[in-house]
Every structure is written in C-alpha cells, then in structure tokens.
Coordinates of C-alpha atoms and ligand atoms in Angstrom, one line a residue:
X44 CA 0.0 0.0 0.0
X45 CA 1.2 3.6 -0.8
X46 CA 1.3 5.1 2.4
X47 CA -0.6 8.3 2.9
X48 CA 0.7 11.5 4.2
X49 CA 0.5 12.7 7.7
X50 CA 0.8 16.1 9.7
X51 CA 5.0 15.8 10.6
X52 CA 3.7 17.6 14.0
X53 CA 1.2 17.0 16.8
X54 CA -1.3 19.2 18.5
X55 CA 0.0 20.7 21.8
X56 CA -3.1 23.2 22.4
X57 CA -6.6 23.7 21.4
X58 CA -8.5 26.6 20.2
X59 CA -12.3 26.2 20.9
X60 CA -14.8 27.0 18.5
X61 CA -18.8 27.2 19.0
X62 CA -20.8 26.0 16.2
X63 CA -23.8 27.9 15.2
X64 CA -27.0 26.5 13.6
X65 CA -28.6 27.1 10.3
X66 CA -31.4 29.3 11.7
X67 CA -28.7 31.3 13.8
X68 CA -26.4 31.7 10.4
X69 CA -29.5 33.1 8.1
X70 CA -30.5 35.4 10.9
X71 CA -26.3 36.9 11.0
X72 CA -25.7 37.3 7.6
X73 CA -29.0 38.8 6.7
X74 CA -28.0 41.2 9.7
X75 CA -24.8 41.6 8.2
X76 CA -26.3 42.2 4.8
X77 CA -24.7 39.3 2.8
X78 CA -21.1 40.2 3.1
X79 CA -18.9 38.0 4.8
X80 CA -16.3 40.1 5.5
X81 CA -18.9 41.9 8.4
X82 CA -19.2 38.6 10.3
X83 CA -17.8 38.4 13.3
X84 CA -14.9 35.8 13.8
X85 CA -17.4 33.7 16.3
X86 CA -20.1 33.7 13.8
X87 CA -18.0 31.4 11.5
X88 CA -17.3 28.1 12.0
X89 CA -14.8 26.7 9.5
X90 CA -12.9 29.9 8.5
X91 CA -11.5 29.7 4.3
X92 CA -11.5 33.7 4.3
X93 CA -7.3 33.6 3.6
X94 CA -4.1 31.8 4.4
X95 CA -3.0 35.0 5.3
X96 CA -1.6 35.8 8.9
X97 CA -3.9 32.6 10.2
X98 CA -1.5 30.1 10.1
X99 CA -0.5 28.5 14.0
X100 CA 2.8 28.9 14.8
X101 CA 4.7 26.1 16.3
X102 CA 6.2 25.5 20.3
X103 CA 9.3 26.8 19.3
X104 CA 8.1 29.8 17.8
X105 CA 6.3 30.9 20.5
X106 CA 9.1 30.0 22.7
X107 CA 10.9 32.9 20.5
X108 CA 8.5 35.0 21.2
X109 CA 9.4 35.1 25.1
X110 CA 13.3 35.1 24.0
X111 CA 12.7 38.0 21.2
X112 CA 14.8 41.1 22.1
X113 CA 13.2 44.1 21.8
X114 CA 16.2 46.6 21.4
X115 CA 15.6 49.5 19.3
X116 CA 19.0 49.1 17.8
X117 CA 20.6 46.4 17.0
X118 CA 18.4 43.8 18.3
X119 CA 19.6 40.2 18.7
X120 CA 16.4 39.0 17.1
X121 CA 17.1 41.4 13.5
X122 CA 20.8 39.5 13.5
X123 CA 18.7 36.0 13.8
X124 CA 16.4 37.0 11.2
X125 CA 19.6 38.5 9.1
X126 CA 21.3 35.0 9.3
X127 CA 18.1 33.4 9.1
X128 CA 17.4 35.0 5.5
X129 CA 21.2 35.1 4.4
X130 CA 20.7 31.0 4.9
X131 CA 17.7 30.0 3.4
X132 CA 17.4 32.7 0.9
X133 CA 20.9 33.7 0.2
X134 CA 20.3 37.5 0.2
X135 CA 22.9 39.4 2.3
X136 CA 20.9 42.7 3.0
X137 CA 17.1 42.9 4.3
X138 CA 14.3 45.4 5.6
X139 CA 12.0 44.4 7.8
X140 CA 8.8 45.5 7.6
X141 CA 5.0 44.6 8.6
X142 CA 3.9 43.0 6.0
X143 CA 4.0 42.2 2.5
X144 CA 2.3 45.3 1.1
X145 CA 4.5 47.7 3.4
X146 CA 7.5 45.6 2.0
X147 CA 6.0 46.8 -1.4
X148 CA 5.2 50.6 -0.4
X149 CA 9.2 50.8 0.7
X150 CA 10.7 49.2 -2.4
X151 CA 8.5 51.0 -5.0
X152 CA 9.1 53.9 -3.9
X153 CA 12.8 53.2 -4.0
X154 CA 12.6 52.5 -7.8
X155 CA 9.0 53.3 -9.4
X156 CA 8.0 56.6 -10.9
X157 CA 5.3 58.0 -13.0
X158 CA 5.2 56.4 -16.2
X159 CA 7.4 53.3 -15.5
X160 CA 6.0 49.9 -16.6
X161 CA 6.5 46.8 -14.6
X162 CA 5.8 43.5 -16.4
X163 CA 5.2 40.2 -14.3
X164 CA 3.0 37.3 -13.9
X165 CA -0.7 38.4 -12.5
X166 CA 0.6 41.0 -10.4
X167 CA -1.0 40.6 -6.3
X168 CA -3.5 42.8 -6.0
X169 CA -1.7 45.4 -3.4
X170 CA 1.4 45.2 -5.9
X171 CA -0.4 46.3 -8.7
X172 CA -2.2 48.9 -6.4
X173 CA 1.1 50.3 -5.3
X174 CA 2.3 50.5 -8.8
X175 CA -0.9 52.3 -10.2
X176 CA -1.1 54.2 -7.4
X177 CA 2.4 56.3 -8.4
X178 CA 1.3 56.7 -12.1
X179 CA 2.8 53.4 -13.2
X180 CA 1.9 50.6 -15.7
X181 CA 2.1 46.7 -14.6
X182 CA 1.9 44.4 -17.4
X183 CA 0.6 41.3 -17.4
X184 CA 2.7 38.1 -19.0
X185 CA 1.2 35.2 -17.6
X186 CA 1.0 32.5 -20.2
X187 CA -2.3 32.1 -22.2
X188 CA -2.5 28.7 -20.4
X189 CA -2.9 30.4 -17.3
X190 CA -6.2 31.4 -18.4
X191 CA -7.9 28.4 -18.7
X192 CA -9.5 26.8 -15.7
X193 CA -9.6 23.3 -16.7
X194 CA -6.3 22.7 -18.2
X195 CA -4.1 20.2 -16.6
X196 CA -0.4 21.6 -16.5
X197 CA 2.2 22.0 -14.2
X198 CA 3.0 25.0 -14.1
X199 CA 0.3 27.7 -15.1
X200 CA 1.8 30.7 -13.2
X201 CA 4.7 31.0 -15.5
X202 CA 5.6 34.1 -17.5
X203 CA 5.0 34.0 -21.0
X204 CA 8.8 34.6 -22.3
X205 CA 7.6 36.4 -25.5
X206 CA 5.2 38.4 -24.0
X207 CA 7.9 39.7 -21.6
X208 CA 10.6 40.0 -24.2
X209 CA 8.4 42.2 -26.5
X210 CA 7.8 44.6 -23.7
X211 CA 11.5 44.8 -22.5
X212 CA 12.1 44.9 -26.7
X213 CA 9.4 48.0 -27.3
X214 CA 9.5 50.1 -24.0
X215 CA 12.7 52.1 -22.9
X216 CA 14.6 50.3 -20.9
X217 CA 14.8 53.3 -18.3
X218 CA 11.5 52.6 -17.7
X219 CA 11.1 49.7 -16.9
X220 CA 12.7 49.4 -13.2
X221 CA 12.3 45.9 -12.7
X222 CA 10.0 42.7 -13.8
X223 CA 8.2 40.9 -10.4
X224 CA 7.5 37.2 -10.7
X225 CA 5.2 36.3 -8.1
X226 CA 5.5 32.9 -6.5
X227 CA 2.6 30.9 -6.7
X228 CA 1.0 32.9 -8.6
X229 CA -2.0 33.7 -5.8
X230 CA -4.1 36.3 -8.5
X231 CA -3.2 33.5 -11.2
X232 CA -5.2 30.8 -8.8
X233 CA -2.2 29.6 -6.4
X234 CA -0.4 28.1 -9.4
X235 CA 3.4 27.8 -9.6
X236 CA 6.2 28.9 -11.4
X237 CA 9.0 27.0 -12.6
X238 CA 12.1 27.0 -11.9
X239 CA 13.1 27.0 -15.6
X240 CA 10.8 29.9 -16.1
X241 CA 12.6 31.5 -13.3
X242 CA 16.1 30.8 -15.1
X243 CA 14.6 32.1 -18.6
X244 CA 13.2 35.4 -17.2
X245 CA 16.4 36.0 -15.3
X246 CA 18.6 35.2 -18.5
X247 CA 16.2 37.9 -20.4
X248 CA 16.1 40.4 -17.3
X249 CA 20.0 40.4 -17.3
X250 CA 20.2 40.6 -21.2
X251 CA 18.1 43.7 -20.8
X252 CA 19.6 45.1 -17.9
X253 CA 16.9 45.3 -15.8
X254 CA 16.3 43.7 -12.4
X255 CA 14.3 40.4 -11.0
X256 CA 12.2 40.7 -8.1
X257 CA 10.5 38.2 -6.6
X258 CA 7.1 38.5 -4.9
X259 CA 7.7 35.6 -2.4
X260 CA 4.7 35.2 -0.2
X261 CA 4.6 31.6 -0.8
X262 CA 8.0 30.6 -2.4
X263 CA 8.7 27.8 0.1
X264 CA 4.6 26.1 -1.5
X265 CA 6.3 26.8 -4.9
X266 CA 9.1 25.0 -4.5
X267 CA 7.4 22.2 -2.9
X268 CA 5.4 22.0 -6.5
X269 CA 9.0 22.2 -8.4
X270 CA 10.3 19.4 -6.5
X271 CA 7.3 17.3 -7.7
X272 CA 7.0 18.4 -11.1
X273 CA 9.9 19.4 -12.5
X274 CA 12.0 16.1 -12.9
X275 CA 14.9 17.9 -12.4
X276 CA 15.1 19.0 -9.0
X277 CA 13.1 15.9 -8.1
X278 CA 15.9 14.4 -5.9
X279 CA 16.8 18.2 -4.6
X280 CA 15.7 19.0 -0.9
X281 CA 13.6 22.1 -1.0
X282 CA 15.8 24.2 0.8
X283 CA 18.1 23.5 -2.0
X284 CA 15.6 24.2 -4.3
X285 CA 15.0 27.8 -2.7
X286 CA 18.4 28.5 -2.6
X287 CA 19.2 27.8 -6.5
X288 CA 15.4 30.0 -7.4
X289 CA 16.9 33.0 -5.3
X290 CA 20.4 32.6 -6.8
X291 CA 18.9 33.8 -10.5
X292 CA 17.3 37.1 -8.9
X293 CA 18.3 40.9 -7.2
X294 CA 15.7 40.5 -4.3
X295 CA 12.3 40.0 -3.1
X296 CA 9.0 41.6 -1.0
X297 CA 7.7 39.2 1.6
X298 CA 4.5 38.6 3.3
X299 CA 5.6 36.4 6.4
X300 CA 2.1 36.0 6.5
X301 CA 2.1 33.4 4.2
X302 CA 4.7 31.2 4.0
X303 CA 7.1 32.0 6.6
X304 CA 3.6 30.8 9.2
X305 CA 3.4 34.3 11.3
X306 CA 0.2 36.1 11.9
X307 CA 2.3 39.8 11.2
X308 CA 5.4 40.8 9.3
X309 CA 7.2 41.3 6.0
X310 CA 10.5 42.4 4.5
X311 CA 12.7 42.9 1.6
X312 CA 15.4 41.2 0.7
X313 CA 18.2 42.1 -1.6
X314 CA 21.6 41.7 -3.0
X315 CA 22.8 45.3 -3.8
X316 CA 24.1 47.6 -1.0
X317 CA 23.2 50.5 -2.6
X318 CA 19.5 49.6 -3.3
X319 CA 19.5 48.6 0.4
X320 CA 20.7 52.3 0.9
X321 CA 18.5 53.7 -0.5
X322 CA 15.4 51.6 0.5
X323 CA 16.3 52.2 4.0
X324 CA 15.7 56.0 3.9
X325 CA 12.0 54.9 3.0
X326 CA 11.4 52.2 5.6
X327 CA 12.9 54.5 8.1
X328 CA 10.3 56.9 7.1
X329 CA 7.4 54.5 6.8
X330 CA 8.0 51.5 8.9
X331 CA 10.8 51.8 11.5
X332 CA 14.5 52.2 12.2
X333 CA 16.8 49.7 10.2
X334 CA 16.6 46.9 12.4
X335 CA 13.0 46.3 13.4
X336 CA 10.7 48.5 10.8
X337 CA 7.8 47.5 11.8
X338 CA 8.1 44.5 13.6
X339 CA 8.6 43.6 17.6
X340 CA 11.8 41.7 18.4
X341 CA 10.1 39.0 19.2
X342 CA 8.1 38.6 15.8
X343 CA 11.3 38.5 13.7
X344 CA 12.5 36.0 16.0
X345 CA 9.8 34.0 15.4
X346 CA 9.7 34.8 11.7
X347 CA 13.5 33.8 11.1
X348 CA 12.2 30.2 13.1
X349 CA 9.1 30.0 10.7
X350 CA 11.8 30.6 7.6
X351 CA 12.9 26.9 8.5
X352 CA 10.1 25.4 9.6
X353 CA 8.5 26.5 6.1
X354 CA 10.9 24.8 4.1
X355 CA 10.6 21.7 5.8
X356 CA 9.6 19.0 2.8
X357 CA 7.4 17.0 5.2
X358 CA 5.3 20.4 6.4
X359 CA 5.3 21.6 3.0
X360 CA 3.6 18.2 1.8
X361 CA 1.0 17.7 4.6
X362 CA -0.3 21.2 3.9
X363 CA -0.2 21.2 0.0
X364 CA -2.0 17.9 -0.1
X365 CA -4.8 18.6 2.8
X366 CA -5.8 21.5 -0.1
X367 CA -5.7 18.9 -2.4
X368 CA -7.7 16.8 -0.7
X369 CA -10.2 19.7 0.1
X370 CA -9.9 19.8 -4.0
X371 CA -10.5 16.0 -4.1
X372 CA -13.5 15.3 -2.0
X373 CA -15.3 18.5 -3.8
X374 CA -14.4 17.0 -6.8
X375 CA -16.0 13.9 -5.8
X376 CA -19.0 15.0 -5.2
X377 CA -19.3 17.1 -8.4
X378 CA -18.7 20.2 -7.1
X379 CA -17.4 22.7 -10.1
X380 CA -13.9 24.0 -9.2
X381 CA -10.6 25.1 -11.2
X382 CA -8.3 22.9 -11.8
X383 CA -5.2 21.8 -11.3
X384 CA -6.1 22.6 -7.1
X385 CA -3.0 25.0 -6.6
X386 CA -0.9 25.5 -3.7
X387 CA -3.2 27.7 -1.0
X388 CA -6.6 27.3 -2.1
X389 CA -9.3 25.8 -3.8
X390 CA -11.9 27.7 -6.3
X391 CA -15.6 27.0 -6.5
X392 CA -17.1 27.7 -9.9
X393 CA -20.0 29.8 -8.9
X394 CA -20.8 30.4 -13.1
X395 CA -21.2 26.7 -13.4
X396 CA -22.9 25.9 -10.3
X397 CA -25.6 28.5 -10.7
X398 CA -26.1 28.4 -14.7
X399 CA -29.1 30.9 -14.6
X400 CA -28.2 33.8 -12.5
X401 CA -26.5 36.2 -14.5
X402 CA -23.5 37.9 -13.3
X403 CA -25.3 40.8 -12.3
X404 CA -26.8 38.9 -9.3
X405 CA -23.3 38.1 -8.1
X406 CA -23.2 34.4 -8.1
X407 CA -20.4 33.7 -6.6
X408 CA -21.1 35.8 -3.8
X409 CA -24.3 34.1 -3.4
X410 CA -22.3 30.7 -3.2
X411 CA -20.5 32.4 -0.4
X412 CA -23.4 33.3 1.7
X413 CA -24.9 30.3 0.9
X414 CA -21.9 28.2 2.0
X415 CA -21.9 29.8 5.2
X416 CA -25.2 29.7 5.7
X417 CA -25.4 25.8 5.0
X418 CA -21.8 24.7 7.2
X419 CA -20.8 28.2 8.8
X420 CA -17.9 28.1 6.1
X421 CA -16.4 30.9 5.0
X422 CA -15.1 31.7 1.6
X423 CA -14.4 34.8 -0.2
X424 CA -15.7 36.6 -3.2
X425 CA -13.8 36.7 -6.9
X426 CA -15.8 37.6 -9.1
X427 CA -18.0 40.8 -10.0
X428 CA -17.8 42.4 -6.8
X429 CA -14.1 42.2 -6.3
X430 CA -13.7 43.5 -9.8
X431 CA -15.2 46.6 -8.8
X432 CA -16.5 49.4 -10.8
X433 CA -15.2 50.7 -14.1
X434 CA -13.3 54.4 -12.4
X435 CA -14.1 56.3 -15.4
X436 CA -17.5 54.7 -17.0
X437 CA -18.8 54.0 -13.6
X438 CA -20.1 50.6 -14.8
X439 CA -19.5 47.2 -13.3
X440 CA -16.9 45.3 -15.0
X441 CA -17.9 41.4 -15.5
X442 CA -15.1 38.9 -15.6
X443 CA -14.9 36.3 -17.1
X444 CA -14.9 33.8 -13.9
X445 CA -17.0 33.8 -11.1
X446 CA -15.1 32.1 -8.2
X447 CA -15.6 31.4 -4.8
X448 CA -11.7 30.9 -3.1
X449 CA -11.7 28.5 -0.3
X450 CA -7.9 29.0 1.4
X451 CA -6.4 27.0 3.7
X452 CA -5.2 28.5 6.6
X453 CA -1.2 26.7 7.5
X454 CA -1.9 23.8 10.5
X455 CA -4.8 24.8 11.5
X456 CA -7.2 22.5 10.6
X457 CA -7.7 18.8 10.6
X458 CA -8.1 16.7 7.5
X459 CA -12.2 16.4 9.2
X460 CA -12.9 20.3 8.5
X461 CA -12.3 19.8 5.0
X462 CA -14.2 17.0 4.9
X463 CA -16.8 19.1 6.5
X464 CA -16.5 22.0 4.3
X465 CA -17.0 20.1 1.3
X466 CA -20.2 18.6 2.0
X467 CA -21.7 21.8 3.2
X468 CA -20.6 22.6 -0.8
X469 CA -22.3 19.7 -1.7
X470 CA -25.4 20.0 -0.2
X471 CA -26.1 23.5 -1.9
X472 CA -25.2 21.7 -5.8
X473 CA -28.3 19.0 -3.8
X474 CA -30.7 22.1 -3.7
X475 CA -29.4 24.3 -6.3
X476 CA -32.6 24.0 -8.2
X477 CA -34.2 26.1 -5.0
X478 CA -32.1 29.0 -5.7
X479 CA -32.9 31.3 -8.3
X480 CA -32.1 34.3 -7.4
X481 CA -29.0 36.4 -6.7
X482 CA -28.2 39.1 -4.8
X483 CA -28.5 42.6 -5.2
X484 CA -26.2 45.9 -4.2
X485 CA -28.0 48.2 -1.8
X486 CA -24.7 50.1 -1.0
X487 CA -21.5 50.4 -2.3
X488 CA -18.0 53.2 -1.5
X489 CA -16.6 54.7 -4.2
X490 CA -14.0 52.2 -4.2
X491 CA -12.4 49.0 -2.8
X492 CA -16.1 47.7 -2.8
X493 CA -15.5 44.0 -2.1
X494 CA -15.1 44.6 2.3
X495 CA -18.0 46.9 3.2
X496 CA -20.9 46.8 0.8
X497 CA -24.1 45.7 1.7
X498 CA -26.3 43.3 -0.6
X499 CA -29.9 42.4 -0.1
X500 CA -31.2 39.0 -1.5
X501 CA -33.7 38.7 -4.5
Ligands
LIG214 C1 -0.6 38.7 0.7 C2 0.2 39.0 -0.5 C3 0.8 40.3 -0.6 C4 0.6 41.4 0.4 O1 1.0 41.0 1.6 P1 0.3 41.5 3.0 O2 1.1 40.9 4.0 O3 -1.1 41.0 2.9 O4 0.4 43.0 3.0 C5 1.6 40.5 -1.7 N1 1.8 39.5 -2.7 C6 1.2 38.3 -2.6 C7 1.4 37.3 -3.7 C8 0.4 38.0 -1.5 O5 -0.2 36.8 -1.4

C-alpha cells in the first residue's frame, strides 16, 4: 500500500470554537447584509477567508516570542532573522517591515516613478495597487495557459517569455525598473512557477539590464510544487531548491504572513548595498529604524524560526495535499472548481454551479453566503464584486470567472474540516434547483467595494 501522508507535527493546544446552527447563520448574515467580510470571527465556524496571517505557529516559535529582544538598535532577534534570511534565501541585506504590502510601499518607492512599466505574472492585488497608485503601468505576462481553468499543466503561473521579451524589446529600458514574478502565482489561482521559467526570465532580465524581483509570499509552496514536477530538482531538498530560485534574482518583497507561518510581518530582501541604501531612507520613514521597521523583536524571532520550519519538505507536503484533498473530495461529489487545485486554495465555480443567474446577481457571492449559511464556512468573493466598478465609465466590469476561493489556513485545521467544508458545498449543488435568485447591491464606497458593501437578496 502507498502510504498516505500525515501532519509531521502533533497538537499541543486547542483553540475552541462554538458552532452555530442554520437558523442562527440566516439570521447573522442577513443582519450583516450578505457580506462576509462583516461577520464576526465567532459567527464562522470553519474559517477559508485567507491563508493569510492565520497560520499556527509552532512551540518553538512561540518560545521565541518570550526570548525575542526588543532593542531599538541592533536587536539580537534582527541579527537571527539577518542570518536566518542570508541562509535559506541567500540574500545578504534585508528590511524588515510589517507585512507584504509595506515591503511593497518601501521598495517601490525606492525604484517606481510615474510612467514606469512593470511587467510580471498576474501581479497581487496590493502590488499592482502600489504601482498604479504612483502613475505606473504593470503588465501582465502570464502564459495564455494560465487562463484556462480546466487545463491540466504544471505549471500555469509561468511568465509568457515572449510576451515579456516584446515589452523589454518596445518600452525604454529606463522605464522599466524591474519585472516581479510572483510565487505561486496567488491572482493567477495559487499556481506555480518554474524554476526554468525563473532561469529564462532572469537570463532575459540580465540581457536587458533590468532587475528580478520576486514576490515571495509563498516561495517555500512553490518549490514544494518544483520538487514534484519538475523532474529535475526531483531528488533536490527544498531548501536547495529555494536556494538555486533565489540565486537567479536581485531580491524579493515578503509577506511572512504566508509562508514563513506568522500572523504579522514582511521584509525585503536584496543583493545590492546601494538599493538597500536607499530603500532604507524609505522604511525609516514608513515603517521603523533599520533593524526592526515594523516588527517587535520577538516577531522577527519568530519569523526567522518559521523561515525553517516553512521549508521543511514533510510540512510543506501535509499542507499542499490537505488542499488537495479539500480539491478531491469537492471533486467527488461534483462540485465545479478550477483545476489543477494550486498550492493555497481551492476555487468554487460559482458560473457553473448557478447556470441561470447572471452575473449581475453576483453568483459567486451568493455561493458564499450560501456556503456559510449551509456549514458556517467561509469563503471569499472573486468575481463581480471584487472586480469593482469601471473608475471612469462607472459601470461594473464582469469577468470572465465567477469564483468562490476557499484557502487553507497553514496547521490549522484537521483533514475532518475539510471534509466538512466540502459537504456543506455539496449539499447546496443537492438544492441548487431552489435557488434562483442572486443578490442585489443596496450600498457600495466609491471604491475597494469587495469589504464593506451591503447586498440584499432577490
Ligand atoms: C498577501 C500578498 C501580498 C501582500 O502582503 P500583505 O502581508 O497582505 O500586505 C503580496 N503579494 C502576494 C502574492 C500576496 O499573497
């Protein structure tokens, strides 16, 4: 028998949870008017909201956190997290920050002006806010494969070398301060990169003269996938695997939130002194003195210790598989999802599953309410709403997919809540037939619509 995997840790401390029934659930999301981001933590029972900042930290990390020191200058815990980044990253200079978009704010600013273009892979939503937001351009190169949500390939995060060539080729090359490959691809579905993709946008990158940054939220998940899928590195241990991606590239932003499994904290990491520099003025002004911006003592202590425990192959494989398995139980029981399941998250078809309500009734936020409603699960919205509002027509802009993301937060939650969360799926696809209406907007802010408006059902 093949064996199957198993959790490489065991549960030292329980967080309790009250479950809520049905008739509770209708009556708190109708108060909340359909919007799941204005529940209450309590009112949720198996929480899929994001991976992000909700991962449990392990013994030893929290024994950090009573070790951390909390110097202003030159704290111990900045020269643990310095070693700690220098070793499983291999970059020699680093800002911390508080988290992935701060890491952003600092670095951009550093290097972006008005006008610049910045060509990647599906840029993260806060990096291509933080790019627009000072006048510049990103450009999408994802591959066309990318695109399509039942395709079976390996790797459908990767940049399309042609695409990125032909914008290095007809832009000025002073414009173009650097290209950011983000790893998995989270806006591109969780999907992975390769690390020969990696190699041929670095070989192009240096042809051009023009740097490679890395959004690395979940590197240490993407490597895990290289290991499996790209017969090369098969017999390479991840951290050697993380070590040779980092080697091609000038430095990366980081949410720790992600894969490094703490609940706050970025940084930056880079290989030039003078970028560091310079980026330094910045995160003095917006996050903190060189040695903690933005972060306690005791966080980056605990963040340096989550560097290694996230790049443990046997960690790394018990938590990409239990999505998978979320992936494979929906799947068997005919739920509608993307496919290949990618590294953080599962997404819920909400198009397919309700055929007849038309994207103006926002159907896959009415899978969302109606997956809390039926298991106290909670997903979030890509579709319609997070799409947002056309800035200069005013009109809603419609695209193509209509997903609800189910993401996993890091040891969390047992193989049993997934189980659970994919029957409560299933029971809605039982009495889908009963829904025919959608939702409708009753109010909406000018922008960023997807947290606070407030729907009303049909
Ligand atoms: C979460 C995330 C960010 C932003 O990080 P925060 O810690 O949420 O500010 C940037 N890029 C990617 C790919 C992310 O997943």
């Amino acid at each position: 028998m093949k064996m199957p995997y198993a959790e490489p840790y065991k549960i030292k401390m329980v967080e309790s949870f009250k479950r809520t029934t049905k008739k509770e659930r209708e009556k708190y999301i109708n108060e909340n008017y359909y919007n799941l981001f204005n529940l209450k933590s309590d009112m949720v029972f198996i929480d899929l909201l994001t991976d992000s900042g909700t991962g449990a930290m392990s013994d030893v990390q929290w024994g950090e956190m009573m070790t951390g020191d909390e110097s202003y200058a030159g704290s111990r815990s900045y020269y643990k997290l310095k070693e700690a980044i220098k070793d499983i990253l291999g970059f020699d200079y680093f800002l911390p920050t508080h988290q992935g978009r701060a890491a952003e704010n600092v670095l951009f600013s550093t290097l972006v002006k008005k006008g610049d273009i910045i060509p990647g892979n599906s840029h993260f939503g806060t990096t291509k806010g933080h790019i627009e937001f000072r006048g510049a351009k990103a450009v999408d190169c994802t591959i066309d494969e990318g695109f399509d949500p039942k395709l079976i390939r390996p790797f459908k995060g990767n940049v399309d070398i042609n695409k990125l060539e032909n914008v290095l080729r007809e832009n000025p090359i002073e414009k173009i301060p650097f290209v950011i490959v983000t790893i998995t691809n989270n806006t591109g579905w969780g999907q992975p990169v390769s690390l020969e993709n990696i190699k041929q946008v670095s070989a192009l990158c240096k042809k051009y003269g023009v740097r490679l940054i890395i959004d690395g939220a979940r590197f240490a998940e993407n490597c895990y996938f290289i290991k499996l899928r790209e017969e090369k590195y098969k017999e390479k241990t991840i951290r050697e695997i993380v070590k040779e991606l980092f080697s091609y590239v000038d430095g990366m932003t980081m949410s720790s939130k992600k894969d490094a499994i703490v609940n706050m904290g970025g940084f930056i990491a880079m290989r030039d002194p003078e970028l560091f520099k310079r980026a330094s003025v910045y995160n003095i002004m917006f996050e903190g003195f060189v040695t903690y911006g933005g972060m306690n003592g005791r966080d980056m202590a605990a963040l340096a210790r989550g560097l290694y425990e996230g790049t443990e192959f046997d960690y790394l494989e018990s938590r990409i598989r239990q999505v998978e398995y979320l992936g494979k139980k929906l799947k068997e029981y005919g739920v509608p999802m993307l496919e290949p399941v990618g590294g953080h998250a599962v997404f819920l078809d909400a198009k397919t599953i309700f055929p007849d309500i038309p994207q103006k009734e926002y159907p896959a936020q009415l899978l969302g309410v109606e997956l809390y409603i039926e298991g106290g699960v909670r997903g979030v919205e890509i579709g319609t709403v997070l799409a947002d509002r056309d800035p200069e027509t005013g009109k809603e802009r419609y695209p193509k997919l209509e997903l609800l993301r189910l993401a996993v937060p890091r040891r969390v939650y047992t193989d049993n809540h997934m189980n659970f969360a994919a029957s409560a799926a299933a029971n809605i696809l039982e009495r889908r037939d009963k829904i025919k209406r959608g939702l409708k907007i009753i109010e909406e802010p000018p922008i960023m619509r997807h947290f606070t408006t407030k729907f009303k059902k049909l």
